[in-house]
mmCIF file of N, CA, C and O in Angstrom:
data_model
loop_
_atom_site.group_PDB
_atom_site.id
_atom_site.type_symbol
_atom_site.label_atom_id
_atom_site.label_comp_id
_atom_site.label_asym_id
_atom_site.label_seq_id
_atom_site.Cartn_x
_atom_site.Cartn_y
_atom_site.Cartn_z
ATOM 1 N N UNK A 11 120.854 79.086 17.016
ATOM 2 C CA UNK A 11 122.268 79.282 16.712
ATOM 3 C C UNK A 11 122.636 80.732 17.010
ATOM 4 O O UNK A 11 121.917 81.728 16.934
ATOM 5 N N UNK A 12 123.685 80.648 17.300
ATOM 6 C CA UNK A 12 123.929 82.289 17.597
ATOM 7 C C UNK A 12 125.452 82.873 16.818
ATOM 8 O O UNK A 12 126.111 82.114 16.106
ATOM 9 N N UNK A 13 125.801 84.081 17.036
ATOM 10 C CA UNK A 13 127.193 84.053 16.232
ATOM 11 C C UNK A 13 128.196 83.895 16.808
ATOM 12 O O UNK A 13 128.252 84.277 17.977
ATOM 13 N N UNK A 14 129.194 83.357 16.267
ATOM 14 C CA UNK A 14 130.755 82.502 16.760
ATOM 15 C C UNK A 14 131.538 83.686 17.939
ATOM 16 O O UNK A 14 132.338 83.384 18.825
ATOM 17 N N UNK A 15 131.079 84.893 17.649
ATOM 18 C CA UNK A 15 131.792 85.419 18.583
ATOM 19 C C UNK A 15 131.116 85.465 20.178
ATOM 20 O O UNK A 15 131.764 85.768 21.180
ATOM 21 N N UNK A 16 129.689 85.096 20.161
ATOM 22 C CA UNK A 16 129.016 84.671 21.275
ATOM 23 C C UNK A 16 129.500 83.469 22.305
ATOM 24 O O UNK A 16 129.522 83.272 23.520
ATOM 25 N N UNK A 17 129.816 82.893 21.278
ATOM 26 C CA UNK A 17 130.429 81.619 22.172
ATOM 27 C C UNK A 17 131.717 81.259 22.648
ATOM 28 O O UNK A 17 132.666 81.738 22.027
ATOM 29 N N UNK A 18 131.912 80.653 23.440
ATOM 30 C CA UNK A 18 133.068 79.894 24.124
ATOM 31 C C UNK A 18 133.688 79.065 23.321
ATOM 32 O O UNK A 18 133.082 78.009 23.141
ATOM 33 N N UNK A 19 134.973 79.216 22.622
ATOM 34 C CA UNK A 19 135.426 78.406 21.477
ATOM 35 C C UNK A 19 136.893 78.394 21.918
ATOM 36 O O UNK A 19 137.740 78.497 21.030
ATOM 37 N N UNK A 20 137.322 78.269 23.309
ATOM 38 C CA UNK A 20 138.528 78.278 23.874
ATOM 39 C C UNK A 20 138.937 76.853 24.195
ATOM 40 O O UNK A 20 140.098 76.458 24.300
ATOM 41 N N UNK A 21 137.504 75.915 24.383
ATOM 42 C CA UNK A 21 138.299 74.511 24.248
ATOM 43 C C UNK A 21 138.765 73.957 23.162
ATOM 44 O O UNK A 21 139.197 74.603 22.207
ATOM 45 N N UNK A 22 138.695 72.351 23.244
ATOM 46 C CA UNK A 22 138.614 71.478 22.575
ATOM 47 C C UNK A 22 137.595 71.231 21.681
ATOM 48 O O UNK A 22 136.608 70.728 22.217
ATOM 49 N N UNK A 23 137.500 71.444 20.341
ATOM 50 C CA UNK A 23 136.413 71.780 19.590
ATOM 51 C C UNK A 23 136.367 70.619 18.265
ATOM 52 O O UNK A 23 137.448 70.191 17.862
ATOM 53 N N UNK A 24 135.369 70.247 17.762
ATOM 54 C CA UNK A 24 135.569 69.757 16.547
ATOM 55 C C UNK A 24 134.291 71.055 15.753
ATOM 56 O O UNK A 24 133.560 71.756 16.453
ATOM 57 N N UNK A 25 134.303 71.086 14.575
ATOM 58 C CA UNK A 25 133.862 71.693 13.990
ATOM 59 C C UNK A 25 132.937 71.390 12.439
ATOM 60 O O UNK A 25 133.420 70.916 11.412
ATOM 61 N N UNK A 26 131.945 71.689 12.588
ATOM 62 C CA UNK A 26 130.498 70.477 11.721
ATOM 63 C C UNK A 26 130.318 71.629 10.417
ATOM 64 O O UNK A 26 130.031 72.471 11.268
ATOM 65 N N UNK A 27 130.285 71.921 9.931
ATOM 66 C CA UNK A 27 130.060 72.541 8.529
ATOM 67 C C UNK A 27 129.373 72.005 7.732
ATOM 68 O O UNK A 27 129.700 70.981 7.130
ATOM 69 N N UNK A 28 127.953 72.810 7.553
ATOM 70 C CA UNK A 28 126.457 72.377 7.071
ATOM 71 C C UNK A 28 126.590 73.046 5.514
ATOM 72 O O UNK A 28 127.293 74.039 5.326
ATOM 73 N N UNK A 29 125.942 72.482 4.579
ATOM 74 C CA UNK A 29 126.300 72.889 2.843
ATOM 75 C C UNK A 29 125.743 74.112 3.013
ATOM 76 O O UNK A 29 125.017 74.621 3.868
ATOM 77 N N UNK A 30 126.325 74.521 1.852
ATOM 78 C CA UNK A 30 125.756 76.226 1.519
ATOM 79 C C UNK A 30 123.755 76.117 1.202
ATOM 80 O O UNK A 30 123.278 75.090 0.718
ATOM 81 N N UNK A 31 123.088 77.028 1.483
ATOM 82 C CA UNK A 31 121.906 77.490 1.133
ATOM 83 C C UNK A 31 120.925 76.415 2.449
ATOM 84 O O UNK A 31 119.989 76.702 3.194
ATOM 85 N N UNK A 32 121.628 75.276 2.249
ATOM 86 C CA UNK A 32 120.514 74.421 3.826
ATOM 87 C C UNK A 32 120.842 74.088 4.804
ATOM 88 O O UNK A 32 120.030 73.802 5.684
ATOM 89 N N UNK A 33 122.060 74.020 4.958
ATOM 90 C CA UNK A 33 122.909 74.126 6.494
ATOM 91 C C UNK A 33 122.837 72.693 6.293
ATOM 92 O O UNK A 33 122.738 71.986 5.291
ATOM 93 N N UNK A 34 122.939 72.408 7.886
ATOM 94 C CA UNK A 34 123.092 70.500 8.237
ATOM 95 C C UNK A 34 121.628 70.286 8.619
ATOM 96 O O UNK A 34 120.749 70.996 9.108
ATOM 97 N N UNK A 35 121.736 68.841 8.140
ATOM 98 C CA UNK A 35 120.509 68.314 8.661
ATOM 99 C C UNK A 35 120.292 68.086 10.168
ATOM 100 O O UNK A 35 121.289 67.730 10.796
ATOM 101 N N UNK A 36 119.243 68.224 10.779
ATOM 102 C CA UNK A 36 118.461 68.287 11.390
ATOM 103 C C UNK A 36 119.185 67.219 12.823
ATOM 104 O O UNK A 36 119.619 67.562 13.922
ATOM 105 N N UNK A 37 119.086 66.217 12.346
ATOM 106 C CA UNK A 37 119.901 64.961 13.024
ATOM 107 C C UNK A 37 121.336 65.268 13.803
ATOM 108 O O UNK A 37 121.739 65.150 14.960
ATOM 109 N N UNK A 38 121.844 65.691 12.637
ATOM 110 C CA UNK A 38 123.448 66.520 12.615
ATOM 111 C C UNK A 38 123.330 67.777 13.807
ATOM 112 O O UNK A 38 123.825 67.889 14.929
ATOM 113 N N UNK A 39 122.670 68.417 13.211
ATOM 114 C CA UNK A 39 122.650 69.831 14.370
ATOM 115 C C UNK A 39 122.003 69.287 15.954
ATOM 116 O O UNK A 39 121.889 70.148 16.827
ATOM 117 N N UNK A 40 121.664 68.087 16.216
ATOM 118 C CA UNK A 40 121.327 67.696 17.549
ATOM 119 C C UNK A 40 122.021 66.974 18.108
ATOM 120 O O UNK A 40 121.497 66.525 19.127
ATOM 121 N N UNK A 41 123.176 66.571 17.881
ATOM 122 C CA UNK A 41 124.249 65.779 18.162
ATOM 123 C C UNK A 41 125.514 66.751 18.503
ATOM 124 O O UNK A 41 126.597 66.263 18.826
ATOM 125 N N UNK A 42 125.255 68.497 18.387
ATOM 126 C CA UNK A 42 126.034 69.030 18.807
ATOM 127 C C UNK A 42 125.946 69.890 19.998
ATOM 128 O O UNK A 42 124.864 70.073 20.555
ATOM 129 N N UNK A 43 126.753 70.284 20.301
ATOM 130 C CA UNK A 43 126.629 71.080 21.968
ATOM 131 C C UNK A 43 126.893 72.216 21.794
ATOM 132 O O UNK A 43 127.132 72.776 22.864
ATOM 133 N N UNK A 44 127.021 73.264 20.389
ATOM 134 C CA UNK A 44 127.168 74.377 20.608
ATOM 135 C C UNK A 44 126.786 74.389 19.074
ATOM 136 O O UNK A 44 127.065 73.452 18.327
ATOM 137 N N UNK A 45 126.136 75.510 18.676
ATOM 138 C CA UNK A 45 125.678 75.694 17.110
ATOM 139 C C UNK A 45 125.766 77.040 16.853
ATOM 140 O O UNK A 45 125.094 77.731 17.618
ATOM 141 N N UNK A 46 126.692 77.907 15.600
ATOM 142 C CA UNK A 46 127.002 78.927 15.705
ATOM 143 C C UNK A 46 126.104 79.500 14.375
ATOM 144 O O UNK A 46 125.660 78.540 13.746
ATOM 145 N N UNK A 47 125.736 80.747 13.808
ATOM 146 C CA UNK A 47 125.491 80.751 12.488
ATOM 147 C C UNK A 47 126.012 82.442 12.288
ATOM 148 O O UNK A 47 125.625 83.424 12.922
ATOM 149 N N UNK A 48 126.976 82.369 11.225
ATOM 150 C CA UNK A 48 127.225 83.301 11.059
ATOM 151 C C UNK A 48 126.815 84.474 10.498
ATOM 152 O O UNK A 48 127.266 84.447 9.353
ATOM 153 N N UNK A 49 126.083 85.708 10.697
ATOM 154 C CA UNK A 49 125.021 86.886 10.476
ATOM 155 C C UNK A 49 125.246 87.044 9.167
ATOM 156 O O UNK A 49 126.419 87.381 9.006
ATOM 157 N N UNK A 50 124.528 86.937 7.926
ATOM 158 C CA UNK A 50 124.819 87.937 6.852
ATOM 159 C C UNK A 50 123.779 89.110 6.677
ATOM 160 O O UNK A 50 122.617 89.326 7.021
ATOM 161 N N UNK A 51 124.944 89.876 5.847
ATOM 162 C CA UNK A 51 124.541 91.377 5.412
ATOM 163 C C UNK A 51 123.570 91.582 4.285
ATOM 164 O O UNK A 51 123.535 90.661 3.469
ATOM 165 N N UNK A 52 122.802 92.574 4.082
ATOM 166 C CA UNK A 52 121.256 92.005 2.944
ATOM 167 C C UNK A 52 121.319 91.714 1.561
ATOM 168 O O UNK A 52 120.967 92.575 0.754
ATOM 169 N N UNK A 53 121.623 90.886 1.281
ATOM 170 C CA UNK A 53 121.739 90.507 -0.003
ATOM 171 C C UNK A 53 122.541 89.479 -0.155
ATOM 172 O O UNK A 53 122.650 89.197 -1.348
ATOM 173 N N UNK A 54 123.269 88.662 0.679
ATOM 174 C CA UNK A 54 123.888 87.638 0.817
ATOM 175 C C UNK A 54 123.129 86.923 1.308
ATOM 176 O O UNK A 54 122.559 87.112 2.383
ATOM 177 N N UNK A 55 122.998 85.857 0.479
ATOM 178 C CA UNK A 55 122.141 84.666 0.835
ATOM 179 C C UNK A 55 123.169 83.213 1.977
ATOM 180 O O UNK A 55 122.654 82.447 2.791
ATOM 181 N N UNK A 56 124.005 83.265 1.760
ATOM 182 C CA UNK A 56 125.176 82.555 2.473
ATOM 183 C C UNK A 56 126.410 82.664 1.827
ATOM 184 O O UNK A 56 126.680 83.174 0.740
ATOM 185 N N UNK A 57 127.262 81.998 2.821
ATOM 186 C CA UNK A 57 128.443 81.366 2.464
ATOM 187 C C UNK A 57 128.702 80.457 1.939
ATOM 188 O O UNK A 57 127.868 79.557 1.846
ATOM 189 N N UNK A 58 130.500 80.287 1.155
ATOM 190 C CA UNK A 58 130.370 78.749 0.761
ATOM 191 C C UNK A 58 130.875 78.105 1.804
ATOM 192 O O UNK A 58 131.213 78.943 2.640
ATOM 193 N N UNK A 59 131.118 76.891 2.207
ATOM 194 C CA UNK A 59 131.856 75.768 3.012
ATOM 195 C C UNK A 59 132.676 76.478 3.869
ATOM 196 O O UNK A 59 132.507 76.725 5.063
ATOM 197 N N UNK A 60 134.152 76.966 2.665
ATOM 198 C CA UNK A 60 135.161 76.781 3.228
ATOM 199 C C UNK A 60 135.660 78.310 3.498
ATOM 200 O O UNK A 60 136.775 78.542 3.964
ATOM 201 N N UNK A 61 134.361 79.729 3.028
ATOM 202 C CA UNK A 61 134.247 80.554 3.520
ATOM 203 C C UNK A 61 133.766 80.764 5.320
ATOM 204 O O UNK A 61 134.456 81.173 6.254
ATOM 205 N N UNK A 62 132.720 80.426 5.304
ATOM 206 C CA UNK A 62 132.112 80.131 6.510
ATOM 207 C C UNK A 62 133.575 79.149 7.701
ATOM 208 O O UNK A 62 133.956 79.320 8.859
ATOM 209 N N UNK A 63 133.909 78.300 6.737
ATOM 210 C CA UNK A 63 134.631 77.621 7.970
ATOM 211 C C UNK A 63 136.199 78.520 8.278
ATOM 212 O O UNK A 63 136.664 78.631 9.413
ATOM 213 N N UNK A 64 136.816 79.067 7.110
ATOM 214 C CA UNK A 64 137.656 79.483 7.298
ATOM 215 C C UNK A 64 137.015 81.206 8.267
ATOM 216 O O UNK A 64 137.933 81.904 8.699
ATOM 217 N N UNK A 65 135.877 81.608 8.461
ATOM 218 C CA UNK A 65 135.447 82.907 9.326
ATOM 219 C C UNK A 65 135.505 82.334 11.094
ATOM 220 O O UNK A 65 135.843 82.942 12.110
ATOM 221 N N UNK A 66 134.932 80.670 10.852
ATOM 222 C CA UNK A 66 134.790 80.276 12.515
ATOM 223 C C UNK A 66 136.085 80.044 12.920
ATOM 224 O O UNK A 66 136.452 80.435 14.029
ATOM 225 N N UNK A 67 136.922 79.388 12.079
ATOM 226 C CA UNK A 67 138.539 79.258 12.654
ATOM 227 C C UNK A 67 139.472 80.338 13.044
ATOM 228 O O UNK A 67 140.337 80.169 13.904
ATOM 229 N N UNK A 68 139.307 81.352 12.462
ATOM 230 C CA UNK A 68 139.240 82.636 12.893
ATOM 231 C C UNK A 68 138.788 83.245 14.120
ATOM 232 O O UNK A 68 139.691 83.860 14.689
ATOM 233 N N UNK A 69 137.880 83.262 14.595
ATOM 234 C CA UNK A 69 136.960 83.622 15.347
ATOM 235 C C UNK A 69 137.933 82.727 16.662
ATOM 236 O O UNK A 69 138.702 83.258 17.464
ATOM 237 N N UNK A 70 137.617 81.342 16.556
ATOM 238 C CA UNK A 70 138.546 80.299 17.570
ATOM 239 C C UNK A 70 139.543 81.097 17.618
ATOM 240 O O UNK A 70 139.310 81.874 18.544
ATOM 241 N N UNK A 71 140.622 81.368 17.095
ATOM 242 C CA UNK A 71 141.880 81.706 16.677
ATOM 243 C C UNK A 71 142.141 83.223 17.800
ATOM 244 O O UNK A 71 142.949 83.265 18.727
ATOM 245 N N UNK A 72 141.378 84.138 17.449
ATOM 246 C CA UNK A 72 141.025 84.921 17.850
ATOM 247 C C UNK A 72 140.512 84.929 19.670
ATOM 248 O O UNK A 72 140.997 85.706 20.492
ATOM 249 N N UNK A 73 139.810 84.236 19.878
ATOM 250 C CA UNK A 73 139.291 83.734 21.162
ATOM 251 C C UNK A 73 140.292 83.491 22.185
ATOM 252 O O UNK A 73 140.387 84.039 23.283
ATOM 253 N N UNK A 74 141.151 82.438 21.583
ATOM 254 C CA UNK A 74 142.221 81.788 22.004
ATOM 255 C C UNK A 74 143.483 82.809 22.230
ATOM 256 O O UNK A 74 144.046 82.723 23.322
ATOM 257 N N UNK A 75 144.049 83.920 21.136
ATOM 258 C CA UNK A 75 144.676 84.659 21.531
ATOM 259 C C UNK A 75 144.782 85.520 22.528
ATOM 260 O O UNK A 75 145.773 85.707 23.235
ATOM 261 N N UNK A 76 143.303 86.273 22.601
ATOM 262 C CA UNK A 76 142.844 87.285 23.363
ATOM 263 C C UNK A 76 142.708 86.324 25.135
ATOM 264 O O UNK A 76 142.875 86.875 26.223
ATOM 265 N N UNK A 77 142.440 85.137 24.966
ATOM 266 C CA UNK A 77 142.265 84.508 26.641
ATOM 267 C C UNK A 77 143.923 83.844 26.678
ATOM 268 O O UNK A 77 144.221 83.209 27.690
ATOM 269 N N UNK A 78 144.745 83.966 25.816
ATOM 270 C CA UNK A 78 146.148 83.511 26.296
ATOM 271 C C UNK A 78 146.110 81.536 26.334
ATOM 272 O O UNK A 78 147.009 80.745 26.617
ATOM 273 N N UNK A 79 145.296 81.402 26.099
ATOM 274 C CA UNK A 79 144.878 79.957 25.794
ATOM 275 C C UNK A 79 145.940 79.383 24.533
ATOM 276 O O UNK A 79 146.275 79.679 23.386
ATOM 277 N N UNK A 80 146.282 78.082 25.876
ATOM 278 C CA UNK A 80 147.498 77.340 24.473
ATOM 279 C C UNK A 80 147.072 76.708 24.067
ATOM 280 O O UNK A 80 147.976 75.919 23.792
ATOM 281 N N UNK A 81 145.926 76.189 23.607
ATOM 282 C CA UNK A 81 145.095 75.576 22.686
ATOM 283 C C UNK A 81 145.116 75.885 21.397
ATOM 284 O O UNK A 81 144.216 76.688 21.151
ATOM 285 N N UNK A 82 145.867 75.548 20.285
ATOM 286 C CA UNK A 82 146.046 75.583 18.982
ATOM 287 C C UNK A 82 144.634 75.720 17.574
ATOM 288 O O UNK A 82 143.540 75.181 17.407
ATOM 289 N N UNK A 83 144.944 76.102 17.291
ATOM 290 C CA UNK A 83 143.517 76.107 15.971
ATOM 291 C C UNK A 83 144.104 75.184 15.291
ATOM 292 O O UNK A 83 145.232 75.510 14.922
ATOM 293 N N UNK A 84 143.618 73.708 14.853
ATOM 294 C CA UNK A 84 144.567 73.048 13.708
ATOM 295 C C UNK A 84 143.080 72.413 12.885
ATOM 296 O O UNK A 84 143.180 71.758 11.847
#
C-alpha cells in the first residue's frame, strides 16, 4: 500500500475502508486495483473509519482540483 498522495485518484473511484487497528481482510484487499495506507506519526496507532476516509476524499478532492479534472468527489 502506499500513500493516497502517490496515487492516481483522478478517475472513477469507489473507495473500501478497512476497520480501525486491522484494516480489511485479506480477500477484500485483493479484489482491489489500487490500495492506499495512510502514514502515521509515532504514537498513533491508526485512524478511525471516517477519519481515514474523510483524509482520502480529500486527497481525491485535491488531485482532481490541481489536474482541472471534472470528476466530482461524491
Amino acid at each position: 500500500a502506499r500513500p493516497p498522495w502517490e496515487l492516481d485518484l483522478n478517475s472513477k473511484i469507489a473507495i473500501v475502508v478497512g476497520s480501525e487497528h486491522k484494516g480489511m481482510r485479506q480477500l477484500v484487499a485483493k479484489k482491489c486495483d489500487l490500495l492506499a495506507q495512510i502514514p502515521m506519526s509515532d504514537g498513533v496507532e491508526s485512524l478511525n473509519a471516517a477519519a481515514a476516509t474523510a483524509a482520502l476524499l480529500y486527497e481525491a478532492s485535491r488531485q482532481r482540483v490541481m489536474s482541472g479534472s471534472n470528476e466530482s468527489v461524491e
